[in-house]
Short mmCIF file of C-alpha atoms and ligand atoms in Angstrom, two decimals:
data_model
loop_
_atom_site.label_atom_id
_atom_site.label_comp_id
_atom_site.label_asym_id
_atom_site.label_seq_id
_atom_site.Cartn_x
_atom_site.Cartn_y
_atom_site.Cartn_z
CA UNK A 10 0.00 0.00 0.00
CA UNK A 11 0.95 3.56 -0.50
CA UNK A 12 1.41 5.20 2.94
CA UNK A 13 -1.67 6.89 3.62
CA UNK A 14 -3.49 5.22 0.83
CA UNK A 15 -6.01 2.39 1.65
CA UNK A 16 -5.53 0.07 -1.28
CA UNK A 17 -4.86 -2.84 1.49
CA UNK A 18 -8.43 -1.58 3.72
CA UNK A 19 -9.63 -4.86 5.17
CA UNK A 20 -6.13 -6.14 6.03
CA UNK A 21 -5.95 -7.33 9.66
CA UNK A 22 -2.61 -6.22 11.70
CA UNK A 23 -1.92 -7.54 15.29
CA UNK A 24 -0.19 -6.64 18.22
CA UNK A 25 0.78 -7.35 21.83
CA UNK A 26 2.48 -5.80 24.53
CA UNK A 27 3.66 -7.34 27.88
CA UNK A 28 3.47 -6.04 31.73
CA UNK A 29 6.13 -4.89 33.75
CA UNK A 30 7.34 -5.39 37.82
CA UNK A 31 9.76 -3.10 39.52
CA UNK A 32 12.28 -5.33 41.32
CA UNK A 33 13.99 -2.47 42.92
CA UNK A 34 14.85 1.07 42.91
CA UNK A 35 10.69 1.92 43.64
CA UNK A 36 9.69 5.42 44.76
CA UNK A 37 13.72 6.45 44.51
CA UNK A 38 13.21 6.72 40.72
CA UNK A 39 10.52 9.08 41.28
CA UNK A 40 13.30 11.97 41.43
CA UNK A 41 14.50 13.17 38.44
CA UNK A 42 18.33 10.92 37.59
CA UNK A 43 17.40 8.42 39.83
CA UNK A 44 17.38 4.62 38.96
CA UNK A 45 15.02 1.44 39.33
CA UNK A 46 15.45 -1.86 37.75
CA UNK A 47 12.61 -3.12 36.12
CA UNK A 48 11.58 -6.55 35.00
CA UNK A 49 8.87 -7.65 31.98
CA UNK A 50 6.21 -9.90 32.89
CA UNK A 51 4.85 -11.86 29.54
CA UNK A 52 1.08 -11.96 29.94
CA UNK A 53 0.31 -9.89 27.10
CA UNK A 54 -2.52 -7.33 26.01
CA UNK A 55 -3.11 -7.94 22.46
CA UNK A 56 -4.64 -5.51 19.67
CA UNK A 57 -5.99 -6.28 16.44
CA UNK A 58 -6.46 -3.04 13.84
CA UNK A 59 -7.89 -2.53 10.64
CA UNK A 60 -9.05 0.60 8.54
CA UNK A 61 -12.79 1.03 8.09
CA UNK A 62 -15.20 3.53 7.78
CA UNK A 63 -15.71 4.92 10.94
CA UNK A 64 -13.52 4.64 14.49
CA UNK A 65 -14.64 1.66 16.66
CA UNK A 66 -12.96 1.23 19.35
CA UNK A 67 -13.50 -1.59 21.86
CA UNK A 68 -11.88 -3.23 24.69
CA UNK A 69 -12.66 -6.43 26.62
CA UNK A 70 -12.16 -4.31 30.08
CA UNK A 71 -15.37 -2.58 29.31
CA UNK A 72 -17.31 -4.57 26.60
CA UNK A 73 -18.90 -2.20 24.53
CA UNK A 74 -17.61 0.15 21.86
CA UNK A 75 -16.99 3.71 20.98
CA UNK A 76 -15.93 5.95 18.31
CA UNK A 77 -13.68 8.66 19.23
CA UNK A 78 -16.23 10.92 20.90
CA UNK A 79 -15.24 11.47 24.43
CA UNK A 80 -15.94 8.75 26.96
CA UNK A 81 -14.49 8.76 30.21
CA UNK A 82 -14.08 4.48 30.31
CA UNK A 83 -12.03 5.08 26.87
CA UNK A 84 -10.02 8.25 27.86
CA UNK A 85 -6.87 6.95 27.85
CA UNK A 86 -7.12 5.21 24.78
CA UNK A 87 -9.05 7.92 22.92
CA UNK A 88 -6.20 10.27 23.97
CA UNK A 89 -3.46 7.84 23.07
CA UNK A 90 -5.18 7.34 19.34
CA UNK A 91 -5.70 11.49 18.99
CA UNK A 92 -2.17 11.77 19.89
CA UNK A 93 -0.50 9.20 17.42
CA UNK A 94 -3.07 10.85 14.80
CA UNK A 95 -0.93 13.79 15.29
CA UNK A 96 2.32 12.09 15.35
CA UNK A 97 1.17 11.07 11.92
CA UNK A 98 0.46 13.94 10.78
CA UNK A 99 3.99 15.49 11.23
CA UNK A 100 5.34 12.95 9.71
CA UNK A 101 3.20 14.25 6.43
CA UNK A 102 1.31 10.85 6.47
CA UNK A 103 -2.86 11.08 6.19
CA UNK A 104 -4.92 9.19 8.83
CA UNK A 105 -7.85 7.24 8.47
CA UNK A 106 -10.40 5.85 10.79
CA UNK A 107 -9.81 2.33 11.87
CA UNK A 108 -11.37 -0.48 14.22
CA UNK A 109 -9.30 -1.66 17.13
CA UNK A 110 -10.35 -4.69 19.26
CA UNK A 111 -8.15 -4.86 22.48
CA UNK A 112 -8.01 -8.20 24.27
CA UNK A 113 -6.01 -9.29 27.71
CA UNK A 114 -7.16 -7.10 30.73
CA UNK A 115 -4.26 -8.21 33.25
CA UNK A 116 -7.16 -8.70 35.88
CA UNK A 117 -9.08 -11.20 37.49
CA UNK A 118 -12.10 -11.11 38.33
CA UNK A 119 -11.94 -7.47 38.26
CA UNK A 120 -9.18 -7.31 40.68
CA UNK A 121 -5.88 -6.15 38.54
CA UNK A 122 -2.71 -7.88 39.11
CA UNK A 123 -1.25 -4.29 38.96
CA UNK A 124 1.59 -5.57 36.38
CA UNK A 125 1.10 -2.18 34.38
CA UNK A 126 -1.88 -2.29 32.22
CA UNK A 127 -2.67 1.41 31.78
CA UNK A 128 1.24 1.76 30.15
CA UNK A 129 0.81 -0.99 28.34
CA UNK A 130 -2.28 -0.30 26.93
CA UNK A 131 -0.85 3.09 25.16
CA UNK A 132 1.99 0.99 24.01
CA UNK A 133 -0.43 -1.28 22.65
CA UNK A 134 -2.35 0.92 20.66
CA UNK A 135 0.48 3.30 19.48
CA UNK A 136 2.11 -0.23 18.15
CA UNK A 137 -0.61 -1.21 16.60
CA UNK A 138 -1.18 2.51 14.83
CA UNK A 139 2.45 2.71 13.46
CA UNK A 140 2.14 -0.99 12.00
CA UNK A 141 -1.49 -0.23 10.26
CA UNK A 142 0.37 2.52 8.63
CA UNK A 143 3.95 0.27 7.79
CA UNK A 144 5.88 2.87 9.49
CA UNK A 145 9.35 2.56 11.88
CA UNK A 146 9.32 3.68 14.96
CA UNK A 147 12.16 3.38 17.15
CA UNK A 148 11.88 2.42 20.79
CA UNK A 149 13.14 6.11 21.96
CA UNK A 150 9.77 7.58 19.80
CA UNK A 151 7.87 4.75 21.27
CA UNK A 152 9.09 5.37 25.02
CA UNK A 153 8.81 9.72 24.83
CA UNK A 154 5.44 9.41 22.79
CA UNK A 155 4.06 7.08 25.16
CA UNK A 156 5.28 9.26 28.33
CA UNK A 157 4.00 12.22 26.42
CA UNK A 158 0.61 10.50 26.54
CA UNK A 159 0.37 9.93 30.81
CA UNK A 160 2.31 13.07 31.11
CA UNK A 161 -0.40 15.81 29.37
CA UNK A 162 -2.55 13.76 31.30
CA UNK A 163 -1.01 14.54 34.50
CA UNK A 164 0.16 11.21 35.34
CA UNK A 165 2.35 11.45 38.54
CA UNK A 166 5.08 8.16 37.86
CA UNK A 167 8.32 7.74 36.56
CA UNK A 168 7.82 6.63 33.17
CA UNK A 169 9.69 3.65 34.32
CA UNK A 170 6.69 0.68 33.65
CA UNK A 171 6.66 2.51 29.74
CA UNK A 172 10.74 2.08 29.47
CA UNK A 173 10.40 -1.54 30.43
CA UNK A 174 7.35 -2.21 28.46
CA UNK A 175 8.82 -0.54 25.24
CA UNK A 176 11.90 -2.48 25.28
CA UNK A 177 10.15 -5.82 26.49
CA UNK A 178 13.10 -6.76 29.18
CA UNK A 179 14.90 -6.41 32.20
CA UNK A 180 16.27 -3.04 32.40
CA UNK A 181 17.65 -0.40 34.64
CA UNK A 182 16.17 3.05 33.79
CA UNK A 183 17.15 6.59 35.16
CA UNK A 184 14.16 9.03 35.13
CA UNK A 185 13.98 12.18 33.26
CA UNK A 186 13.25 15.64 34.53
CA UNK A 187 8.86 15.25 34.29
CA UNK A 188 8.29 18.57 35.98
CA UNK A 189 10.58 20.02 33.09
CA UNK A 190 9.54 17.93 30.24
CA UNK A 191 5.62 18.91 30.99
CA UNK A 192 6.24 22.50 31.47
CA UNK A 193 7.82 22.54 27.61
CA UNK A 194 4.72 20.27 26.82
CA UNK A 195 2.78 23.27 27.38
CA UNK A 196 4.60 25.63 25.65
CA UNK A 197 5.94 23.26 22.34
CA UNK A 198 4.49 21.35 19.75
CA UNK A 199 4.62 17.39 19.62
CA UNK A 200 7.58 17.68 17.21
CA UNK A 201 9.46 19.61 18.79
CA UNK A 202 8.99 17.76 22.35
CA UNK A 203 10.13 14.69 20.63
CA UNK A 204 13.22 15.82 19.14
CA UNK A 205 14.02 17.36 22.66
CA UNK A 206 17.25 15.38 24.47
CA UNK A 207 14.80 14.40 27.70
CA UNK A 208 17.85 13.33 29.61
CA UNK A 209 17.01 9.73 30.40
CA UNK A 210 18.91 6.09 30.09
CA UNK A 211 17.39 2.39 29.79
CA UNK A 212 19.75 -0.19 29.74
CA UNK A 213 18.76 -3.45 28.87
CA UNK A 214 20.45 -6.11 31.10
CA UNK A 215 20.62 -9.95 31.09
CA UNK A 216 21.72 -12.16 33.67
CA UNK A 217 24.43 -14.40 33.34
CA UNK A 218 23.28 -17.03 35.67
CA UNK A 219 19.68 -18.63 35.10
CA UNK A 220 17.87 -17.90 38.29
CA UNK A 221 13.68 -18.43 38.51
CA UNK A 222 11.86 -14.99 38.70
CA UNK A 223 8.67 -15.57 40.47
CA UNK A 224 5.56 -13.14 41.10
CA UNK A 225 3.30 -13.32 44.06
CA UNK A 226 -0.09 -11.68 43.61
CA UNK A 227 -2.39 -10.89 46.75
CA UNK A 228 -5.33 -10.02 45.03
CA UNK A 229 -5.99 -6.79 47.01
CA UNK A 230 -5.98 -4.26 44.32
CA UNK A 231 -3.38 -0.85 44.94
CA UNK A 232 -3.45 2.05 43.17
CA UNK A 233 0.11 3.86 42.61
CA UNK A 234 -0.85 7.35 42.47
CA UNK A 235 -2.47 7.42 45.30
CA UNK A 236 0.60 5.78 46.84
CA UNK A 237 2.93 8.01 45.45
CA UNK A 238 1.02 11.16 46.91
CA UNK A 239 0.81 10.06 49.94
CA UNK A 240 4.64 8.35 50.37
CA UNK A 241 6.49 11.43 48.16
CA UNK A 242 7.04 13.21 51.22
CA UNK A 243 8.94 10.73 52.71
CA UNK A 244 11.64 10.69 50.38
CA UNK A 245 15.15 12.23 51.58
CA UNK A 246 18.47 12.31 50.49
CA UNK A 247 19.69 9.40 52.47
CA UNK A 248 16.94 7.53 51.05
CA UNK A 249 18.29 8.37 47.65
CA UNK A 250 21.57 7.51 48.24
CA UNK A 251 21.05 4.08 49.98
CA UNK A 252 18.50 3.32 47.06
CA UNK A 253 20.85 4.16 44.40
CA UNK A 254 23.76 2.10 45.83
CA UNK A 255 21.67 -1.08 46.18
CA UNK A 256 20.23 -0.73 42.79
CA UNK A 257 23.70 -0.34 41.21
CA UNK A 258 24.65 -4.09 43.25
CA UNK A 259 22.06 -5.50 42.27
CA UNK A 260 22.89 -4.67 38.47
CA UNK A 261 26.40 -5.73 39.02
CA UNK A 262 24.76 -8.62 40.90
CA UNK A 263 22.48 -9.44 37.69
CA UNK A 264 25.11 -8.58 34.56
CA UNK A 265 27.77 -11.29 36.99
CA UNK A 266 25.38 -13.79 37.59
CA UNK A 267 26.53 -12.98 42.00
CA UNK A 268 23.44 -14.76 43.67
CA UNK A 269 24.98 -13.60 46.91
CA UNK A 270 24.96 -9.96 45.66
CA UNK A 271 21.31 -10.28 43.89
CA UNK A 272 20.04 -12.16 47.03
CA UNK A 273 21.61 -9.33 49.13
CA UNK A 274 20.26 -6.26 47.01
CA UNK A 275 16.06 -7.84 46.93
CA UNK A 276 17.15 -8.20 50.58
CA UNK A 277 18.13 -4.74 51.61
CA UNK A 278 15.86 -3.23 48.42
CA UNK A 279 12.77 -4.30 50.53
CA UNK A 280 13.85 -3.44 54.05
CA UNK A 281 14.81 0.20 52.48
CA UNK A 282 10.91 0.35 51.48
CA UNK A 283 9.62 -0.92 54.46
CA UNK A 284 11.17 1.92 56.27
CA UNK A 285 10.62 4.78 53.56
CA UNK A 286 6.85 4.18 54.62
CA UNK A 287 4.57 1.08 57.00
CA UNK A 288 2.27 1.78 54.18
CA UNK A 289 4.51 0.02 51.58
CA UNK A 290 4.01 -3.28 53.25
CA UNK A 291 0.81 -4.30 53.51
CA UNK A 292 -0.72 -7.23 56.05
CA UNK A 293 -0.23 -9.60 52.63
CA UNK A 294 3.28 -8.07 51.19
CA UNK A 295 4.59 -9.01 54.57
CA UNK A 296 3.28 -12.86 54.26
CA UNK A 297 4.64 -13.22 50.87
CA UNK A 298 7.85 -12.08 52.36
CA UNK A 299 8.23 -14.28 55.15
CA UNK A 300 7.53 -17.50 53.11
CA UNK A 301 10.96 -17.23 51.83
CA UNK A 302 12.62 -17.72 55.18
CA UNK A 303 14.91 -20.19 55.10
CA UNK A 304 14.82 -20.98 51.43
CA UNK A 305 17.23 -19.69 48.96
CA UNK A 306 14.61 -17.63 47.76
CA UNK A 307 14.78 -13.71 48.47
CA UNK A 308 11.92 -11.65 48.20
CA UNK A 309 10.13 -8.70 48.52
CA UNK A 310 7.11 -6.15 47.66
CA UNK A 311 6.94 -5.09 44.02
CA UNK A 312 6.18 -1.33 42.71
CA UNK A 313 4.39 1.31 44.60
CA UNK A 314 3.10 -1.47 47.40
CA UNK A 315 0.07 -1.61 49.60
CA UNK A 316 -1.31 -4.73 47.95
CA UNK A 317 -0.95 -5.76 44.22
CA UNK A 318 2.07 -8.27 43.70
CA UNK A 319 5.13 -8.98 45.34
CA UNK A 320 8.47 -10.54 43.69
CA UNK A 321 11.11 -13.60 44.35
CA UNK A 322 13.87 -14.65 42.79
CA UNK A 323 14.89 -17.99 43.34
CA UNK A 324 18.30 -19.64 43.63
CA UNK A 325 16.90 -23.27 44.14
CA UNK A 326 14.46 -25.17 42.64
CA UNK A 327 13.36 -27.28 45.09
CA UNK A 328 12.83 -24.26 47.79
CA UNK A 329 10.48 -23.14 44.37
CA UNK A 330 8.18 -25.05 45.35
CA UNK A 331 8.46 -24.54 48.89
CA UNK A 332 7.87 -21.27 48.39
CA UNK A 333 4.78 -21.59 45.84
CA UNK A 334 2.72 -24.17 48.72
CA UNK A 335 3.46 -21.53 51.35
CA UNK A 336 2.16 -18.92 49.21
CA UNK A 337 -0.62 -21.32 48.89
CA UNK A 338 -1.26 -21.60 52.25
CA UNK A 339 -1.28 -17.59 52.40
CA UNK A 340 -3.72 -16.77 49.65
CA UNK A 341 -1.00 -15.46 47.36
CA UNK A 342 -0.90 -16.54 43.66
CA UNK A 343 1.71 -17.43 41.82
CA UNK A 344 0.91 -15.11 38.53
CA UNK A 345 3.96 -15.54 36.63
CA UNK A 346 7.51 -17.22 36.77
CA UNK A 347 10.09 -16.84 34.06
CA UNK A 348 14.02 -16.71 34.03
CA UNK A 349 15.13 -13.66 35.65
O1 PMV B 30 3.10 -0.20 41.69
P1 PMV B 30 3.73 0.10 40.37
O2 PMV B 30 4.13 -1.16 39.65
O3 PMV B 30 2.88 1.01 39.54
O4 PMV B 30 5.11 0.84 40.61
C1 PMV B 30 5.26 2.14 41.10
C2 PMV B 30 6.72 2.43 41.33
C3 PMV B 30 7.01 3.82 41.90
O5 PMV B 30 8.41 4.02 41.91
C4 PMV B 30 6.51 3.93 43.34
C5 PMV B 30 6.35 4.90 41.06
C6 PMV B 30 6.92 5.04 39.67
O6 PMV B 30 6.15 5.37 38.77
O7 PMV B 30 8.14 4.83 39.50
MG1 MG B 31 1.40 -1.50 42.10
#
């Protein structure tokens, strides 16, 4: 097809992004040149595009479909289309309506695991734009377009659930300026916001060693921003520092393959949080804990805390399974395990 030209109309294109789990770093990475390591989870939300007529939009979290007139269930997805409409549109290409069907809430029951579905949804859909239109995109558009999205909305995170969601793996990411970046938002066009230097880094990283990541849900739902508000104030320089140094072991930890230094880092990572606020550890974050006592399992709460899912990483298989009875025994879910 000629860009911009529907000669290929009915042709399906499909799409998936994953989830995301901070492992450490949480709440530190809030202020601007801080860093947090963050892991992908692979349970995917999935899109499926194709140009039509008229917009219909329509995702399995709500059941029902809408064009692009406002509605407030849609919002962020509405936004999220208008905005990669525009991106289009600088880059001299026409738009067209289209139909997107999005599929995989990352909830059950209507209880969200809280592995990052409102970044991954804009992910989703700006994926699924740029391949309906065969266009490139590199990961550095996809990552600043997508924080462009959440930040004109007024999203209060780090950005760091898009970085790891963009480049689908473990990284450690250093947080940009937001204050700064939203206050030229205001002032500059798309364009010229995007081919701003933002003053981030993500670093993919692999682990030498193959160690079992493991992820603990508790089924009592969190929401970060209201976390964030209320632990922000808490945060001090000496919290910064501490948080900084552990993250950095436990990348050194992770590119060696050190168990001892990983094991160490999840360790002090989690007793850093507990102190930062008692909020961060909720009745069931402090369960999933303790049933790695004894094994050679290390563990701790995930993210902004106060329910949602907790994280392990195991150096033994049999304590594994230990670990997944007690969790059991506790109400906890094992959602997801992969190789760290
Ligand atoms: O609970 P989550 O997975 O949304 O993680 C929040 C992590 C914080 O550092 C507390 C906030 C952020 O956006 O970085
Ligand atoms: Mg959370």
């Amino acid at each position: 097809m000629t860009i911009g030209n529907r000669e290929d109309n009915g042709k399906l294109v499909k799409v998936k992004t994953c989830g995301k789990l901070y492992i450490a770093g949480e709440y530190a990475v809030l202020i601007s040149g801080h860093s947090a390591v963050v892991k992908n989870v692979n349970i995917y939300m999935e899109a499926k595009i194709k140009f039509s007529n008229n917009y219909k939009i329509y995702s399995d979290m709500y059941g029902y479909s809408v064009s692009l007139e406002k509605n407030e269930d849609y919002s962020l997805i509405q936004e999220t289309v208008n905005i990669v409409n525009e991106y289009l549109y600088i880059k001299a290409i026409k738009t067209f309506p289209f139909e997107l069907n999005i599929m995989g809430k990352m909830e059950n029951n209507g209880k969200k695991y809280g592995i990052g579905s409102s970044g991954s949804v804009v992910i989703l859909v700006i994926k699924a734009m740029i391949k309906l239109y065969k266009l490139k995109i590199s990961k550095e558009e996809v990552f600043k377009l997508s924080s462009y999205i959440l930040l004109k909305r007024g999203d209060n995170g780090s950005m760091g659930d898009l970085a790891c969601i963009t480049y689908e793996s473990l990284i450690v990411y250093t947080s940009f300026d937001r204050g700064k970046v939203s206050t030229e938002i205001e002032k500059k066009s798309l364009g010229k916001i995007m081919d701003m230097d933002w003053g981030y880094s993500i670093e993919k990283l692999k682990c030498k060693e193959k160690y079992e990541f493991l992820v603990g849900w508790t089924k009592k739902p969190s929401i970060s921003k209201d976390m964030i508000n209320h632990v922000k104030k808490s945060i001090n320089e000496k919290f910064l520092e501490n948080s900084d140094r552990n993250v950095r072991e436990l990348v050194k930890g992770i590119k060696t393959g050190n168990c001892k230094m990983i094991g160490n880092a999840l360790d002090k990572g989690g007793k850093l949080l507990k102190n930062l606020d008692k909020s961060i550890y909720s009745n069931e974050l402090e369960k999933l804990v303790k049933a790695s006592d004894g094994l050679d399992i290390f563990s701790k709460s995930s993210g902004a805390g106060g329910g949602d899912c907790g994280i392990a990483v195991s150096f033994n298989k049999n304590d594994t399974e230990i670990l997944i009875e007690r969790w059991k025994k506790e109400n906890i879910d094992l959602l997801y395990s992969s190789e760290l």
